[in-house]
PDB file of C-alpha atoms and ligand atoms in Angstrom:
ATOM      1  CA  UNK A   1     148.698 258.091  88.030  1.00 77.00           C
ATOM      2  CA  UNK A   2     147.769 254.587  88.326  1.00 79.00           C
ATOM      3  CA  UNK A   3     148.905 251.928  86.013  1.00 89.00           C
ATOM      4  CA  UNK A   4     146.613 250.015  83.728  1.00 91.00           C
ATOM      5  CA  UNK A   5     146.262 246.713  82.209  1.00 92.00           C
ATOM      6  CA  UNK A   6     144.367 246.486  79.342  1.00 94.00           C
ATOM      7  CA  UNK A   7     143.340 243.990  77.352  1.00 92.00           C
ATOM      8  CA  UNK A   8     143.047 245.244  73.857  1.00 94.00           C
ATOM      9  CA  UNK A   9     145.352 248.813  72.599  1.00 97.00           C
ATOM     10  CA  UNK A  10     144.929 249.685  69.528  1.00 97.00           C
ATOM     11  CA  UNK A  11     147.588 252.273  68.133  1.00 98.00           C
ATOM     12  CA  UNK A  12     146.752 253.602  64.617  1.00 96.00           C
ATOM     13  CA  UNK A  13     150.552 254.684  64.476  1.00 97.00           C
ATOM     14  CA  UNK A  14     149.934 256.337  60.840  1.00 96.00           C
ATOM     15  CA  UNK A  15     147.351 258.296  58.399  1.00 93.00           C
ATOM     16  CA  UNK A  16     149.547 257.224  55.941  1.00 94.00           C
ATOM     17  CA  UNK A  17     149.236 254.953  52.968  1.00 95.00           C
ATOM     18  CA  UNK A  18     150.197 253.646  49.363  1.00 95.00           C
ATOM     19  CA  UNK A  19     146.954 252.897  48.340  1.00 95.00           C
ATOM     20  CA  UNK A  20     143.265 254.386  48.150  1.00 93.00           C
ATOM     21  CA  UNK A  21     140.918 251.129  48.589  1.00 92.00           C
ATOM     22  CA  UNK A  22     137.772 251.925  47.636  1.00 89.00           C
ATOM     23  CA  UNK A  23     136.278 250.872  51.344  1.00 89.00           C
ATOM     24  CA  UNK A  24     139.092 252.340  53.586  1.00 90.00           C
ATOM     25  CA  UNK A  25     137.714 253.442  56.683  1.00 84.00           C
ATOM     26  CA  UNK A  26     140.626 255.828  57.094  1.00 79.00           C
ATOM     27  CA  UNK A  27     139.658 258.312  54.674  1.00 72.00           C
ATOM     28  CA  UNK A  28     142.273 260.105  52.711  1.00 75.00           C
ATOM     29  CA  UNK A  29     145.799 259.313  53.385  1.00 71.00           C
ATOM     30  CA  UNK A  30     148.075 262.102  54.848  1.00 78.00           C
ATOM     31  CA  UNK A  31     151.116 262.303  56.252  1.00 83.00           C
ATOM     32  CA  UNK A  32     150.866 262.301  60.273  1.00 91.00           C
ATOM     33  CA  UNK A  33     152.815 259.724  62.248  1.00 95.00           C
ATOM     34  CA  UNK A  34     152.290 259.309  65.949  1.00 97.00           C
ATOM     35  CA  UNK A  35     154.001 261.564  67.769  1.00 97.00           C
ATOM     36  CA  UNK A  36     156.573 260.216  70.559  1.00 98.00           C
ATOM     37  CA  UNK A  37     154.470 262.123  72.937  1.00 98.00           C
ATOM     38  CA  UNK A  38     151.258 260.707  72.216  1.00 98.00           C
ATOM     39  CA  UNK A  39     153.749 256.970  72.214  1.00 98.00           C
ATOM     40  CA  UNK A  40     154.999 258.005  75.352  1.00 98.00           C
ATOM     41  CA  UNK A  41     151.870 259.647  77.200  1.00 98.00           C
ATOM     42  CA  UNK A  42     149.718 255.593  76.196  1.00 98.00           C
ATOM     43  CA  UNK A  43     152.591 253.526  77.195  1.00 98.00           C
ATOM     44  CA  UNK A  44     153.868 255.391  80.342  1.00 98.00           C
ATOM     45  CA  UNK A  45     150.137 254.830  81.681  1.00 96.00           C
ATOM     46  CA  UNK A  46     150.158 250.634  81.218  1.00 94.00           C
ATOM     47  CA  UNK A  47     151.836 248.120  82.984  1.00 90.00           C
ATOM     48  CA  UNK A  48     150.236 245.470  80.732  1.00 91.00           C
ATOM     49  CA  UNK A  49     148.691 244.872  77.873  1.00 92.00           C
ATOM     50  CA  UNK A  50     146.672 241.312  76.163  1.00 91.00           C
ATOM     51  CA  UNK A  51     147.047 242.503  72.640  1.00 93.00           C
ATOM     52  CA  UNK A  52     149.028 245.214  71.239  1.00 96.00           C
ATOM     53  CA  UNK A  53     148.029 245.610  68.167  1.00 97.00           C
ATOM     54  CA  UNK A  54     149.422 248.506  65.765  1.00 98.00           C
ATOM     55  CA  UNK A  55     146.916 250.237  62.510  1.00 94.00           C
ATOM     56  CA  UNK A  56     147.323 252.245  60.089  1.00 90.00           C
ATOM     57  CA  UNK A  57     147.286 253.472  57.739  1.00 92.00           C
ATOM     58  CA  UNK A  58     150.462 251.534  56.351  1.00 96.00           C
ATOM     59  CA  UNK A  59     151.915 250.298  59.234  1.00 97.00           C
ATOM     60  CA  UNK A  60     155.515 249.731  57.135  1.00 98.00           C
ATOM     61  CA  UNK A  61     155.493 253.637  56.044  1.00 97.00           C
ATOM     62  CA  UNK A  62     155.866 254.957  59.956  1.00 97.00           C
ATOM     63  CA  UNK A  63     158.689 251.591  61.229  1.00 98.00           C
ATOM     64  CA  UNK A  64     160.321 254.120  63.187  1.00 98.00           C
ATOM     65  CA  UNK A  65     157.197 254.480  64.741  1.00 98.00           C
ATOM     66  CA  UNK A  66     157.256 251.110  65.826  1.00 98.00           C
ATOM     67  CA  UNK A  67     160.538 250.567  66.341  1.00 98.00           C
ATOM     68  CA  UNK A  68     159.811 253.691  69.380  1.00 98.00           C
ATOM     69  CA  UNK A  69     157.004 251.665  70.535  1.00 98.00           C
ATOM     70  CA  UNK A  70     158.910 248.337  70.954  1.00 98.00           C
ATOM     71  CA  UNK A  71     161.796 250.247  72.560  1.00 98.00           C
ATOM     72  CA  UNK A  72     159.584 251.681  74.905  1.00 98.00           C
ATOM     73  CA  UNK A  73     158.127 248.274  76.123  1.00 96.00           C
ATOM     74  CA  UNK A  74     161.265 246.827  76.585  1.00 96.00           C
ATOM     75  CA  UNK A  75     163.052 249.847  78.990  1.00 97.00           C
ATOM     76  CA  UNK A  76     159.865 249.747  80.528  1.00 95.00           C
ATOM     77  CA  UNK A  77     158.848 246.471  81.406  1.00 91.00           C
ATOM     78  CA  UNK A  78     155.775 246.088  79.973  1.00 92.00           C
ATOM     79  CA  UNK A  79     153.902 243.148  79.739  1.00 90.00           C
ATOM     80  CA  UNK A  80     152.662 241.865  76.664  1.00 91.00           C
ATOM     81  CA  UNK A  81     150.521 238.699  75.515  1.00 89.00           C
ATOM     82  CA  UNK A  82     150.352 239.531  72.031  1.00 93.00           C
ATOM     83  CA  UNK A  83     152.096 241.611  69.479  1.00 96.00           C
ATOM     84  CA  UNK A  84     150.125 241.785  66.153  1.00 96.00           C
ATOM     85  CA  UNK A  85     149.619 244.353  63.096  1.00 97.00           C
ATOM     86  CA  UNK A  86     148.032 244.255  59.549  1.00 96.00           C
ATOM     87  CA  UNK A  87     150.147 245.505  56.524  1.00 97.00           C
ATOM     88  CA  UNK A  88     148.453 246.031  53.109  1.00 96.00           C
ATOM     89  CA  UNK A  89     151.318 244.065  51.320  1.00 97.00           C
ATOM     90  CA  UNK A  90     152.531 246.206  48.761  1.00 98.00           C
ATOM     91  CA  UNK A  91     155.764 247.064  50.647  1.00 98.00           C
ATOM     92  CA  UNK A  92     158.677 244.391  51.828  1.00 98.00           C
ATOM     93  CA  UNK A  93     159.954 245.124  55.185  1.00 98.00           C
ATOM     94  CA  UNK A  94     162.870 243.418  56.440  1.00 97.00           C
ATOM     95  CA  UNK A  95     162.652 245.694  59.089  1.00 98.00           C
ATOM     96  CA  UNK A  96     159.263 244.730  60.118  1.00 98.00           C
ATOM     97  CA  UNK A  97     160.305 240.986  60.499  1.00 97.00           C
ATOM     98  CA  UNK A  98     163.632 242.100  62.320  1.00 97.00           C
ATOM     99  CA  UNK A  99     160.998 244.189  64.894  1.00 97.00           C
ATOM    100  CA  UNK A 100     158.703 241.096  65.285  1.00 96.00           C
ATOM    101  CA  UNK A 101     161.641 239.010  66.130  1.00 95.00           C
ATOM    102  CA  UNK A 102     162.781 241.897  68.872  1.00 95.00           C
ATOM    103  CA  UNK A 103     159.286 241.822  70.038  1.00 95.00           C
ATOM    104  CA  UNK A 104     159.032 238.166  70.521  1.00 94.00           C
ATOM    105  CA  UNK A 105     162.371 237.487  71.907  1.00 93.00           C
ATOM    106  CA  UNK A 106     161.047 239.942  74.337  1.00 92.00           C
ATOM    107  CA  UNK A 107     157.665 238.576  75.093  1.00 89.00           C
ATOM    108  CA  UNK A 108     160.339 234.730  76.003  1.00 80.00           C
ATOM    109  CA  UNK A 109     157.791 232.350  74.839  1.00 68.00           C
ATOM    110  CA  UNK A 110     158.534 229.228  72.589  1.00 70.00           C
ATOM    111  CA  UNK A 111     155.270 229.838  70.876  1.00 75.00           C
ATOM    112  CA  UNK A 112     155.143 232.920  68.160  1.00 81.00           C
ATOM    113  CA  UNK A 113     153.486 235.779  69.789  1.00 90.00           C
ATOM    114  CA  UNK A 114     154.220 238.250  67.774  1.00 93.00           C
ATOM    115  CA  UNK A 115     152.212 237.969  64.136  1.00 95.00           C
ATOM    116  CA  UNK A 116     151.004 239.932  61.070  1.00 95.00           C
ATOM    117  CA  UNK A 117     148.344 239.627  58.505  1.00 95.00           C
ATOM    118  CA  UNK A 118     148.762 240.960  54.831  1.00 96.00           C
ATOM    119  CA  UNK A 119     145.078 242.446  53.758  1.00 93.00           C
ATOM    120  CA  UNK A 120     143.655 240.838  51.030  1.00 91.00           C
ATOM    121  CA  UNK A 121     139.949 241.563  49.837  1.00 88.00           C
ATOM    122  CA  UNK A 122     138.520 242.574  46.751  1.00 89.00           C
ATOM    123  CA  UNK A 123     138.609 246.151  47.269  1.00 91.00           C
ATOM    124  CA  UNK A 124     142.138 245.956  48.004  1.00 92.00           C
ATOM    125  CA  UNK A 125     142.689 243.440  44.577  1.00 93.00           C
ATOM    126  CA  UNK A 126     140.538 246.385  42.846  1.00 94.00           C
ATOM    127  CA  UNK A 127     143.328 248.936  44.292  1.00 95.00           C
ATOM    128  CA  UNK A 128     146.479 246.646  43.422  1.00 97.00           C
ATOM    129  CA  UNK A 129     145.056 246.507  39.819  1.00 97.00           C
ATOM    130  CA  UNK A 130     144.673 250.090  39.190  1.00 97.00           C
ATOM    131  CA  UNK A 131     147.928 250.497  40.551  1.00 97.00           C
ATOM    132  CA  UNK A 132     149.248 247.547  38.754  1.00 98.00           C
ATOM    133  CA  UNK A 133     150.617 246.487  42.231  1.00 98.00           C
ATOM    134  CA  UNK A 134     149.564 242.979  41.703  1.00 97.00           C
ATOM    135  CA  UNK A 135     152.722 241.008  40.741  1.00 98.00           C
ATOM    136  CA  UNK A 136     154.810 243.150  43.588  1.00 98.00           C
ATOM    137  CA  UNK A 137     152.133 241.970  45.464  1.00 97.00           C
ATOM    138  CA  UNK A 138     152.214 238.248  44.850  1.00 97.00           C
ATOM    139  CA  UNK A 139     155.807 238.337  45.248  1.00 98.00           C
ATOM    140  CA  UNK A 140     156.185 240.235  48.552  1.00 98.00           C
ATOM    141  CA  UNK A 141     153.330 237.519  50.209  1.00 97.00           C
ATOM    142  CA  UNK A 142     155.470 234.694  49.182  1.00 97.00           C
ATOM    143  CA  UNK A 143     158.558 236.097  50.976  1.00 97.00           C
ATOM    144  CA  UNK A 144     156.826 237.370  54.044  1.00 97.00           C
ATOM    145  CA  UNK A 145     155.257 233.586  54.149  1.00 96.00           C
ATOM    146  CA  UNK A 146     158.711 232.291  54.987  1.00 96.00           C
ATOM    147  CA  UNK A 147     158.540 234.210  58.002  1.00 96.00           C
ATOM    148  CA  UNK A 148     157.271 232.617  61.082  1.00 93.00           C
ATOM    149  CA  UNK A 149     155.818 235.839  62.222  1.00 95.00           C
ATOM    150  CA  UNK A 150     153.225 236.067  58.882  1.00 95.00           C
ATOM    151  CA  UNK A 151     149.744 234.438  60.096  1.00 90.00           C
ATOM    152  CA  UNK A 152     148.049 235.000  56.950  1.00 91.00           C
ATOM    153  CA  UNK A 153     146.114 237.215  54.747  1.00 91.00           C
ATOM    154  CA  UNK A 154     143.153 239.326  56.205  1.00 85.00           C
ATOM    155  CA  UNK A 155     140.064 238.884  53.855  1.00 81.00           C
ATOM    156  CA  UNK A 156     137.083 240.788  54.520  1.00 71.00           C
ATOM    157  CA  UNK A 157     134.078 237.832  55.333  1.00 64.00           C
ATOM    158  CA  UNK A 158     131.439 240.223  57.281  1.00 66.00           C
ATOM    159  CA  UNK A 159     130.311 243.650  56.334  1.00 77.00           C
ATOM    160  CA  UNK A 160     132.332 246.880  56.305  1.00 87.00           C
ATOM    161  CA  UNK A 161     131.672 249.694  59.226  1.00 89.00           C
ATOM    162  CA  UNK A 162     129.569 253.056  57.131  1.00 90.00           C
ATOM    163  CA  UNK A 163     132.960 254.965  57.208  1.00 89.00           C
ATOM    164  CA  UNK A 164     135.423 256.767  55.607  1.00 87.00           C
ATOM    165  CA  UNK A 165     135.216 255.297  51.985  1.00 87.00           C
ATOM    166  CA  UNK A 166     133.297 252.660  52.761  1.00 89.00           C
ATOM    167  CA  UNK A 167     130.209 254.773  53.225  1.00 87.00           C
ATOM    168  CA  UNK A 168     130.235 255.946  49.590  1.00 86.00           C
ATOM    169  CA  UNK A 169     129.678 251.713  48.486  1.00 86.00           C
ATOM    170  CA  UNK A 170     126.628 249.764  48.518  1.00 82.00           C
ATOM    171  CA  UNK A 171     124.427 249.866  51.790  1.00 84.00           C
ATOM    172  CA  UNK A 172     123.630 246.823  52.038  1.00 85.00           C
ATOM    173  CA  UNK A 173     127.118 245.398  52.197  1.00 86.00           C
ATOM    174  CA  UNK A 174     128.164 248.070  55.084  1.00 89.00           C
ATOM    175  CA  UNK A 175     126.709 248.718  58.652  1.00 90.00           C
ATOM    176  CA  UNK A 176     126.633 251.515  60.805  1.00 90.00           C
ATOM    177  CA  UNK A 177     129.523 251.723  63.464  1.00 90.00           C
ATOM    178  CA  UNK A 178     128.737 250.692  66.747  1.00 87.00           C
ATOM    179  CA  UNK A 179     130.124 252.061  69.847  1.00 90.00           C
ATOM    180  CA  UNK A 180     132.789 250.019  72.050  1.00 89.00           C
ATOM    181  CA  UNK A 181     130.885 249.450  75.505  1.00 91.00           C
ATOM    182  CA  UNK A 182     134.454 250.098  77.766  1.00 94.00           C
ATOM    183  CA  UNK A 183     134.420 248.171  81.184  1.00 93.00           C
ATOM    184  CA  UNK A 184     136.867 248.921  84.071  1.00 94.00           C
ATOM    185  CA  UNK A 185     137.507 247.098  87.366  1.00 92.00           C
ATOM    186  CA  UNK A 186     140.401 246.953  90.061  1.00 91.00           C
ATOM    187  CA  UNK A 187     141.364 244.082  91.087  1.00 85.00           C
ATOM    188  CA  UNK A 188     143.630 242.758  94.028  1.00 81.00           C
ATOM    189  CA  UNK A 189     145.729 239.028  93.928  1.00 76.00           C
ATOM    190  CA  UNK A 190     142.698 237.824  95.694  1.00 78.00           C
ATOM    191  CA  UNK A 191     140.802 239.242  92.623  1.00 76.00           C
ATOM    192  CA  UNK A 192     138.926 241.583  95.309  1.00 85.00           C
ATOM    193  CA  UNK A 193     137.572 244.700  93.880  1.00 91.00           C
ATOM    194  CA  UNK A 194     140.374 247.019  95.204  1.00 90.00           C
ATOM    195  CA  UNK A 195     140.166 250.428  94.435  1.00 91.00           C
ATOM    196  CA  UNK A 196     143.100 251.874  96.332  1.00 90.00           C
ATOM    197  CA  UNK A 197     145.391 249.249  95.995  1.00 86.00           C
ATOM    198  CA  UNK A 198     144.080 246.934  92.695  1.00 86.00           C
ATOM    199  CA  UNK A 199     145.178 245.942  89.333  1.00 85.00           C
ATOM    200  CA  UNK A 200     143.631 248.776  87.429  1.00 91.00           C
ATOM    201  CA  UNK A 201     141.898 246.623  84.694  1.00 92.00           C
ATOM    202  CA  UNK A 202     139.637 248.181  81.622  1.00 94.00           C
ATOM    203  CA  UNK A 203     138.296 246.531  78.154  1.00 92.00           C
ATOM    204  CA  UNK A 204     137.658 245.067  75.950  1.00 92.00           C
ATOM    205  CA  UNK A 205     139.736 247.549  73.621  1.00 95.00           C
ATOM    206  CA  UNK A 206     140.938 251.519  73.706  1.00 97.00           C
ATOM    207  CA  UNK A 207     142.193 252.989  70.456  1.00 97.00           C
ATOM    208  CA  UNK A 208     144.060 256.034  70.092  1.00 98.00           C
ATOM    209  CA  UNK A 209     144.751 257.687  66.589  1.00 96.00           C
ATOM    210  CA  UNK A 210     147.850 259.335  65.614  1.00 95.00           C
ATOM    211  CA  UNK A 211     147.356 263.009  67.791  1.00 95.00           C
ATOM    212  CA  UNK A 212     146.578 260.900  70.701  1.00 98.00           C
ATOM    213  CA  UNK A 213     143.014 260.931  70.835  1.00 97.00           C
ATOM    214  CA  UNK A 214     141.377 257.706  72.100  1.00 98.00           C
ATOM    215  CA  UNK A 215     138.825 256.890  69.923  1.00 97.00           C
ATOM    216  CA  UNK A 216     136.665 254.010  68.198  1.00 95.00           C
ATOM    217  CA  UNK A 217     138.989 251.611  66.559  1.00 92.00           C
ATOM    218  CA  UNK A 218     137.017 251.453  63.208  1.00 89.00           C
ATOM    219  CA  UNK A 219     135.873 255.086  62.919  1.00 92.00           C
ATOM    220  CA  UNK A 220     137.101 257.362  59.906  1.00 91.00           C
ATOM    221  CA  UNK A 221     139.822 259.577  60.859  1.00 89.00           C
ATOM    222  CA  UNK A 222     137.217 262.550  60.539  1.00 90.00           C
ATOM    223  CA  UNK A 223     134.924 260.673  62.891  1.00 93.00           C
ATOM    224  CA  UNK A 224     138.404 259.763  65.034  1.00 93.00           C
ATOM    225  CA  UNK A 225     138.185 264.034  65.736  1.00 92.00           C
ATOM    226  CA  UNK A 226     134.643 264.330  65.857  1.00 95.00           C
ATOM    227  CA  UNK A 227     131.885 262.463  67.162  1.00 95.00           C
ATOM    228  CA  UNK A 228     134.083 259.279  68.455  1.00 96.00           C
ATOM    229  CA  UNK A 229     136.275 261.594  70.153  1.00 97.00           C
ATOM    230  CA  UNK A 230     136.101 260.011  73.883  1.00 97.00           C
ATOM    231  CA  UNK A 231     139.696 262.597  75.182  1.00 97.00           C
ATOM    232  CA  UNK A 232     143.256 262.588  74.565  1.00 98.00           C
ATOM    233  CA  UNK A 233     146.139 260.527  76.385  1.00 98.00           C
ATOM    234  CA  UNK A 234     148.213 264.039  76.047  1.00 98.00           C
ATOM    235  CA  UNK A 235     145.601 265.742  78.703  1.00 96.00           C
ATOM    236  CA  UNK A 236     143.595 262.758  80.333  1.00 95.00           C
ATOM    237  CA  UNK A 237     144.460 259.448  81.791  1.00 97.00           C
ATOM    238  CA  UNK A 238     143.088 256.200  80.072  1.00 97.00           C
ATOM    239  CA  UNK A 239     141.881 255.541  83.732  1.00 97.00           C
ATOM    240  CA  UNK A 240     139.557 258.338  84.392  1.00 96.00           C
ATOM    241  CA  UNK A 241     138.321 258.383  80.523  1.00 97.00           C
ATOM    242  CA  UNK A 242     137.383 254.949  81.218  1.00 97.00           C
ATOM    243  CA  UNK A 243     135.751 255.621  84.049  1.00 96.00           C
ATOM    244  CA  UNK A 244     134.228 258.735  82.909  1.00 96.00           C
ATOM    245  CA  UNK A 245     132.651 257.109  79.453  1.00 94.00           C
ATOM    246  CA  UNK A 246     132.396 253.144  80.801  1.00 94.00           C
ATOM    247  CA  UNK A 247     131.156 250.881  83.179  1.00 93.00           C
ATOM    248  CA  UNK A 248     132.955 250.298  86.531  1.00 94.00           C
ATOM    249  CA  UNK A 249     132.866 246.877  87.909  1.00 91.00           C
ATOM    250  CA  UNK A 250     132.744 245.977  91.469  1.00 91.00           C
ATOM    251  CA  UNK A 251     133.164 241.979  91.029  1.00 86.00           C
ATOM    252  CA  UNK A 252     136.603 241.923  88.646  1.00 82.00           C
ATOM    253  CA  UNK A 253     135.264 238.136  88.427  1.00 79.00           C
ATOM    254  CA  UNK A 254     131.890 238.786  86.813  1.00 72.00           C
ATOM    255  CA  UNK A 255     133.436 241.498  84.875  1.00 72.00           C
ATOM    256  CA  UNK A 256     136.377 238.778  83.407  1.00 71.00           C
ATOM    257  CA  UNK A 257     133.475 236.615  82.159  1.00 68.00           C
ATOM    258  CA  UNK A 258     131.768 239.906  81.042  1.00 62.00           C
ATOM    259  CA  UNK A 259     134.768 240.988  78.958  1.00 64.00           C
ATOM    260  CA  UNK A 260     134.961 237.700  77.165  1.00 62.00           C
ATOM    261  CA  UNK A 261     131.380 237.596  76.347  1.00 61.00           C
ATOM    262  CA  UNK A 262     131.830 241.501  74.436  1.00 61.00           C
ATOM    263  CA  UNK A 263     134.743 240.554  73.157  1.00 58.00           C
ATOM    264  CA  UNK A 264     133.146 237.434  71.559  1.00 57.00           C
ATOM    265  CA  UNK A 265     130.085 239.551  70.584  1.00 55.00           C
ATOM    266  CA  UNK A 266     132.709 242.635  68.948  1.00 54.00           C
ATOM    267  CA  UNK A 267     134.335 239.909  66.964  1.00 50.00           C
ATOM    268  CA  UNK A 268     131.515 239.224  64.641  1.00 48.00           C
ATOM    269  CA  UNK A 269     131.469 242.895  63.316  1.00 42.00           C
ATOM    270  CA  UNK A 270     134.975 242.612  62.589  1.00 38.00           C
ATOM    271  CA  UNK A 271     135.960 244.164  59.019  1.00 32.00           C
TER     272      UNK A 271
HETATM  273  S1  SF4 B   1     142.202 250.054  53.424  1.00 58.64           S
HETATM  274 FE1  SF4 B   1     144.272 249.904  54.269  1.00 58.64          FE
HETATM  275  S2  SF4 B   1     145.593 249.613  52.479  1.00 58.64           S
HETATM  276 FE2  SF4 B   1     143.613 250.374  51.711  1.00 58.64          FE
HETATM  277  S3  SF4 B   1     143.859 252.597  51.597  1.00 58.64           S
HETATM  278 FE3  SF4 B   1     142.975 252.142  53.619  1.00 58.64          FE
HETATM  279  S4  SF4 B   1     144.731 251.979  54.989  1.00 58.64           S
HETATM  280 FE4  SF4 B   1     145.504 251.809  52.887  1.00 58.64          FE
END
């Protein structure tokens, strides 16, 4: 099996969470973790990776999750530009900090590569209210801000995907979810298309949920096993369900400036 780089993976590592915002786009919470399998199946097919970014759910109810995830990178080598993951804020993880600071010892750049955002949007206020979270809340952000690794809260400034609970609130403050366009190319050091021997490379993002299925980063988990079920790492390669489902690109240099130009135009439905 060929190795890939890509330059997005998104790994929804848990179903899992505290609290029921009124827009999640996860749906109910239950309790399935990524399996080592499905961990082991992703990683074992990438040799690199731009961002690594890890979803939940809760991301600080399944750390043993990502503890497995950062000790697989490191035994394997794996390249990694970025390490980043969104918590909802409620929980204090010294773990979590002691993981980043693995992770970016690892990654051996001055600069802090490894980051997390605490969600905060009015939904989530709504949800820290009822639960009268709000003071835990305030006090938890202040710690993780001494961190170096914190990058800031996560506010919701465009409109929310129709999905999971989000569907049930006002239309005209949510939009229908639209379909990742995946690219692929192969690439040689002369940045040659090179199918044989090339740098296997495919984005702008793959997701896969927590039972390994590779799937639209911002679908509900029902839609996750449904219609935005593209395959599963456990019985397909990321290569051919790229290749299968996406566009292959025979100039890796038109498809570089093709990649940024998606990823510029996926950024403005971000949540
Ligand atoms: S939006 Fe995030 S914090 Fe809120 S219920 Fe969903 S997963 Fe949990």
């Amino acid at each position: 099996m060929k190795k890939c780089y890509i330059q997005n993976l998104a790994l929804n590592i848990t179903d899992n969470c505290n609290l029921e915002c009124s827009h999640c786009l996860r749906g109910k919470s239950c309790n399935n973790n990524m399996s080592d399998d499905v961990i082991e199946a992703t990683l074992s097919q990438v040799k690199g990776i731009g961002n690594l970014s890890i979803n939940g759910g809760e991301p600080t109810l399944a750390i043993g999750q990502i503890e497995k995830i950062i000790d697989y990178v490191i035994k394997n080598n794996i390249l990694i530009e970025e390490f980043t993951t969104t918590i909802n804020g409620t929980i204090y993880s010294e773990e979590l900090l002691r993981l980043l600071e693995v992770m970016n010892n690892y990654i051996g750049e001055e600069e802090v590569l490894s980051m997390f955002a605490v969600s905060l949007d009015k939904y989530h206020l709504k949800e820290l209210e009822r639960l009268e979270l709000l003071d835990r809340f305030r006090e938890n952000v202040i710690k993780y801000n001494e961190s170096k690794y914190f990058y800031g809260l996560r506010d919701i400034y465009v409109k929310l995907f129709r999905e999971g609970r989000a569907a049930e609130l006002d239309n005209s403050i949510t939009v229908p979810l639209r379909p990742m366009d995946v690219f692929i190319t192969y690439a040689n050091n002369k940045r040659k298309f090179d199918r044989e021997n090339g740098l296997c490379n495919i984005g702008p993002l793959v997701t896969i949920g927590t039972n390994g299925n590779i799937t639209e980063c911002d679908a509900s988990i029902d839609h996750q096993n449904t219609i935005y079920n593209y395959g599963n790492v456990l019985n397909e390669s990321i290569e051919e369900n790229v290749l299968r489902r996406g566009k292959l690109f025979t100039n890796p240099k038109k498809f570089e400036k093709k990649a940024v130009k998606v990823i510029k135009k996926y950024s403005t439905y971000e949540k």
